[in-house]
């Protein structure tokens, strides 16, 4: 496993909720990342750990390889890949995402 892959694995397993996104929680750089942040806030997540993939091309490519998922943003909860903004939207609407995030203790 490469250094980037190891760093990603360490990040997603050591932090309960991590969003790999374009931009930051305060300044999302794409609509999908902005929507993902809105969904997490609506679920009551206050301290959203984010990784701005625009700052490091290796991380941007590495996260796609790590998850075998081609798009950003990507949400991880307790080390498990949940999905991108479309999946997050569906899970939010069904109540599944909020339940998953609330069991985060």
PDB file of C-alpha atoms in Angstrom:
ATOM      1  CA  UNK A   1       0.000   0.000   0.000  1.00  0.00           C
ATOM      2  CA  UNK A   2       1.344   3.441  -0.903  1.00  0.00           C
ATOM      3  CA  UNK A   3       2.004   6.231   1.596  1.00  0.00           C
ATOM      4  CA  UNK A   4      -1.126   8.027   0.396  1.00  0.00           C
ATOM      5  CA  UNK A   5      -3.227   4.891   0.807  1.00  0.00           C
ATOM      6  CA  UNK A   6      -1.835   4.388   4.314  1.00  0.00           C
ATOM      7  CA  UNK A   7      -2.572   8.022   5.179  1.00  0.00           C
ATOM      8  CA  UNK A   8      -6.150   7.698   3.885  1.00  0.00           C
ATOM      9  CA  UNK A   9      -6.691   4.488   5.847  1.00  0.00           C
ATOM     10  CA  UNK A  10      -5.338   6.110   9.016  1.00  0.00           C
ATOM     11  CA  UNK A  11      -7.534   9.172   8.470  1.00  0.00           C
ATOM     12  CA  UNK A  12     -10.792   7.289   7.924  1.00  0.00           C
ATOM     13  CA  UNK A  13     -10.210   4.834  10.769  1.00  0.00           C
ATOM     14  CA  UNK A  14      -9.023   7.356  13.380  1.00  0.00           C
ATOM     15  CA  UNK A  15     -11.761   9.956  12.828  1.00  0.00           C
ATOM     16  CA  UNK A  16     -15.431   8.977  13.312  1.00  0.00           C
ATOM     17  CA  UNK A  17     -16.836  11.051  10.400  1.00  0.00           C
ATOM     18  CA  UNK A  18     -14.644  12.179   7.495  1.00  0.00           C
ATOM     19  CA  UNK A  19     -15.725  13.840   4.265  1.00  0.00           C
ATOM     20  CA  UNK A  20     -13.272  13.914   1.377  1.00  0.00           C
ATOM     21  CA  UNK A  21     -14.453  16.899  -0.627  1.00  0.00           C
ATOM     22  CA  UNK A  22     -13.549  19.701  -3.007  1.00  0.00           C
ATOM     23  CA  UNK A  23     -12.911  22.739  -0.829  1.00  0.00           C
ATOM     24  CA  UNK A  24     -13.625  23.079   2.870  1.00  0.00           C
ATOM     25  CA  UNK A  25     -16.737  22.916   5.020  1.00  0.00           C
ATOM     26  CA  UNK A  26     -16.741  26.722   5.131  1.00  0.00           C
ATOM     27  CA  UNK A  27     -16.008  27.148   1.407  1.00  0.00           C
ATOM     28  CA  UNK A  28     -17.064  24.135  -0.689  1.00  0.00           C
ATOM     29  CA  UNK A  29     -15.621  24.285  -4.204  1.00  0.00           C
ATOM     30  CA  UNK A  30     -18.365  22.303  -5.941  1.00  0.00           C
ATOM     31  CA  UNK A  31     -22.107  21.879  -5.574  1.00  0.00           C
ATOM     32  CA  UNK A  32     -21.918  18.219  -4.624  1.00  0.00           C
ATOM     33  CA  UNK A  33     -19.453  18.921  -1.812  1.00  0.00           C
ATOM     34  CA  UNK A  34     -21.628  21.804  -0.625  1.00  0.00           C
ATOM     35  CA  UNK A  35     -24.681  19.540  -0.579  1.00  0.00           C
ATOM     36  CA  UNK A  36     -22.760  16.898   1.388  1.00  0.00           C
ATOM     37  CA  UNK A  37     -21.844  19.476   4.053  1.00  0.00           C
ATOM     38  CA  UNK A  38     -25.467  20.677   4.249  1.00  0.00           C
ATOM     39  CA  UNK A  39     -26.659  17.101   4.742  1.00  0.00           C
ATOM     40  CA  UNK A  40     -24.139  16.413   7.512  1.00  0.00           C
ATOM     41  CA  UNK A  41     -25.121  19.649   9.293  1.00  0.00           C
ATOM     42  CA  UNK A  42     -28.811  18.758   8.925  1.00  0.00           C
ATOM     43  CA  UNK A  43     -28.013  15.430  10.595  1.00  0.00           C
ATOM     44  CA  UNK A  44     -26.551  17.301  13.559  1.00  0.00           C
ATOM     45  CA  UNK A  45     -22.855  16.685  12.866  1.00  0.00           C
ATOM     46  CA  UNK A  46     -21.095  19.694  14.355  1.00  0.00           C
ATOM     47  CA  UNK A  47     -17.403  18.919  13.980  1.00  0.00           C
ATOM     48  CA  UNK A  48     -17.164  17.782  10.388  1.00  0.00           C
ATOM     49  CA  UNK A  49     -13.702  16.482   9.596  1.00  0.00           C
ATOM     50  CA  UNK A  50     -12.964  17.270   5.969  1.00  0.00           C
ATOM     51  CA  UNK A  51     -10.103  16.647   3.584  1.00  0.00           C
ATOM     52  CA  UNK A  52      -9.803  19.099   0.684  1.00  0.00           C
ATOM     53  CA  UNK A  53      -8.747  16.909  -2.237  1.00  0.00           C
ATOM     54  CA  UNK A  54      -7.945  19.995  -4.318  1.00  0.00           C
ATOM     55  CA  UNK A  55      -4.894  20.643  -2.130  1.00  0.00           C
ATOM     56  CA  UNK A  56      -3.164  17.370  -3.022  1.00  0.00           C
ATOM     57  CA  UNK A  57      -3.495  15.563  -6.373  1.00  0.00           C
ATOM     58  CA  UNK A  58      -2.175  12.337  -4.821  1.00  0.00           C
ATOM     59  CA  UNK A  59      -4.954  12.339  -2.227  1.00  0.00           C
ATOM     60  CA  UNK A  60      -7.522  13.260  -4.881  1.00  0.00           C
ATOM     61  CA  UNK A  61      -6.557  10.223  -6.956  1.00  0.00           C
ATOM     62  CA  UNK A  62      -5.743   8.044  -3.954  1.00  0.00           C
ATOM     63  CA  UNK A  63      -9.191   8.331  -2.379  1.00  0.00           C
ATOM     64  CA  UNK A  64     -10.808   7.205  -5.629  1.00  0.00           C
ATOM     65  CA  UNK A  65      -8.566   4.139  -5.644  1.00  0.00           C
ATOM     66  CA  UNK A  66      -9.034   3.506  -1.919  1.00  0.00           C
ATOM     67  CA  UNK A  67     -12.819   3.392  -2.202  1.00  0.00           C
ATOM     68  CA  UNK A  68     -13.008   2.191  -5.808  1.00  0.00           C
ATOM     69  CA  UNK A  69     -15.457   5.082  -6.272  1.00  0.00           C
ATOM     70  CA  UNK A  70     -14.833   7.566  -9.109  1.00  0.00           C
ATOM     71  CA  UNK A  71     -16.295  10.777  -7.700  1.00  0.00           C
ATOM     72  CA  UNK A  72     -15.819  13.289  -4.898  1.00  0.00           C
ATOM     73  CA  UNK A  73     -17.206  13.919  -2.277  1.00  0.00           C
ATOM     74  CA  UNK A  74     -16.851  10.692  -0.338  1.00  0.00           C
ATOM     75  CA  UNK A  75     -18.188  10.141   3.178  1.00  0.00           C
ATOM     76  CA  UNK A  76     -16.636   7.733   5.673  1.00  0.00           C
ATOM     77  CA  UNK A  77     -18.228   6.856   9.005  1.00  0.00           C
ATOM     78  CA  UNK A  78     -16.149   4.845  11.480  1.00  0.00           C
ATOM     79  CA  UNK A  79     -13.807   3.762   8.690  1.00  0.00           C
ATOM     80  CA  UNK A  80     -16.593   2.568   6.397  1.00  0.00           C
ATOM     81  CA  UNK A  81     -17.169   4.138   2.988  1.00  0.00           C
ATOM     82  CA  UNK A  82     -20.766   5.371   2.851  1.00  0.00           C
ATOM     83  CA  UNK A  83     -20.944   7.025  -0.570  1.00  0.00           C
ATOM     84  CA  UNK A  84     -21.090  10.300  -2.422  1.00  0.00           C
ATOM     85  CA  UNK A  85     -23.615  13.118  -2.310  1.00  0.00           C
ATOM     86  CA  UNK A  86     -26.358  11.204  -4.163  1.00  0.00           C
ATOM     87  CA  UNK A  87     -26.187   8.282  -1.739  1.00  0.00           C
ATOM     88  CA  UNK A  88     -25.967  10.709   1.179  1.00  0.00           C
ATOM     89  CA  UNK A  89     -29.118  12.470  -0.098  1.00  0.00           C
ATOM     90  CA  UNK A  90     -31.030   9.203  -0.373  1.00  0.00           C
ATOM     91  CA  UNK A  91     -29.905   8.060   3.078  1.00  0.00           C
ATOM     92  CA  UNK A  92     -30.755  11.475   4.553  1.00  0.00           C
ATOM     93  CA  UNK A  93     -34.261  11.444   3.092  1.00  0.00           C
ATOM     94  CA  UNK A  94     -34.925   7.952   4.462  1.00  0.00           C
ATOM     95  CA  UNK A  95     -33.537   8.854   7.902  1.00  0.00           C
ATOM     96  CA  UNK A  96     -30.855   6.195   7.591  1.00  0.00           C
ATOM     97  CA  UNK A  97     -27.938   8.626   7.520  1.00  0.00           C
ATOM     98  CA  UNK A  98     -29.008  10.520  10.634  1.00  0.00           C
ATOM     99  CA  UNK A  99     -29.413   7.234  12.514  1.00  0.00           C
ATOM    100  CA  UNK A 100     -25.971   6.084  11.371  1.00  0.00           C
ATOM    101  CA  UNK A 101     -24.365   9.358  12.433  1.00  0.00           C
ATOM    102  CA  UNK A 102     -26.154   9.474  15.787  1.00  0.00           C
ATOM    103  CA  UNK A 103     -24.840   6.018  16.649  1.00  0.00           C
ATOM    104  CA  UNK A 104     -21.424   7.523  16.314  1.00  0.00           C
ATOM    105  CA  UNK A 105     -20.486   7.439  19.968  1.00  0.00           C
TER     106      UNK A 105
END
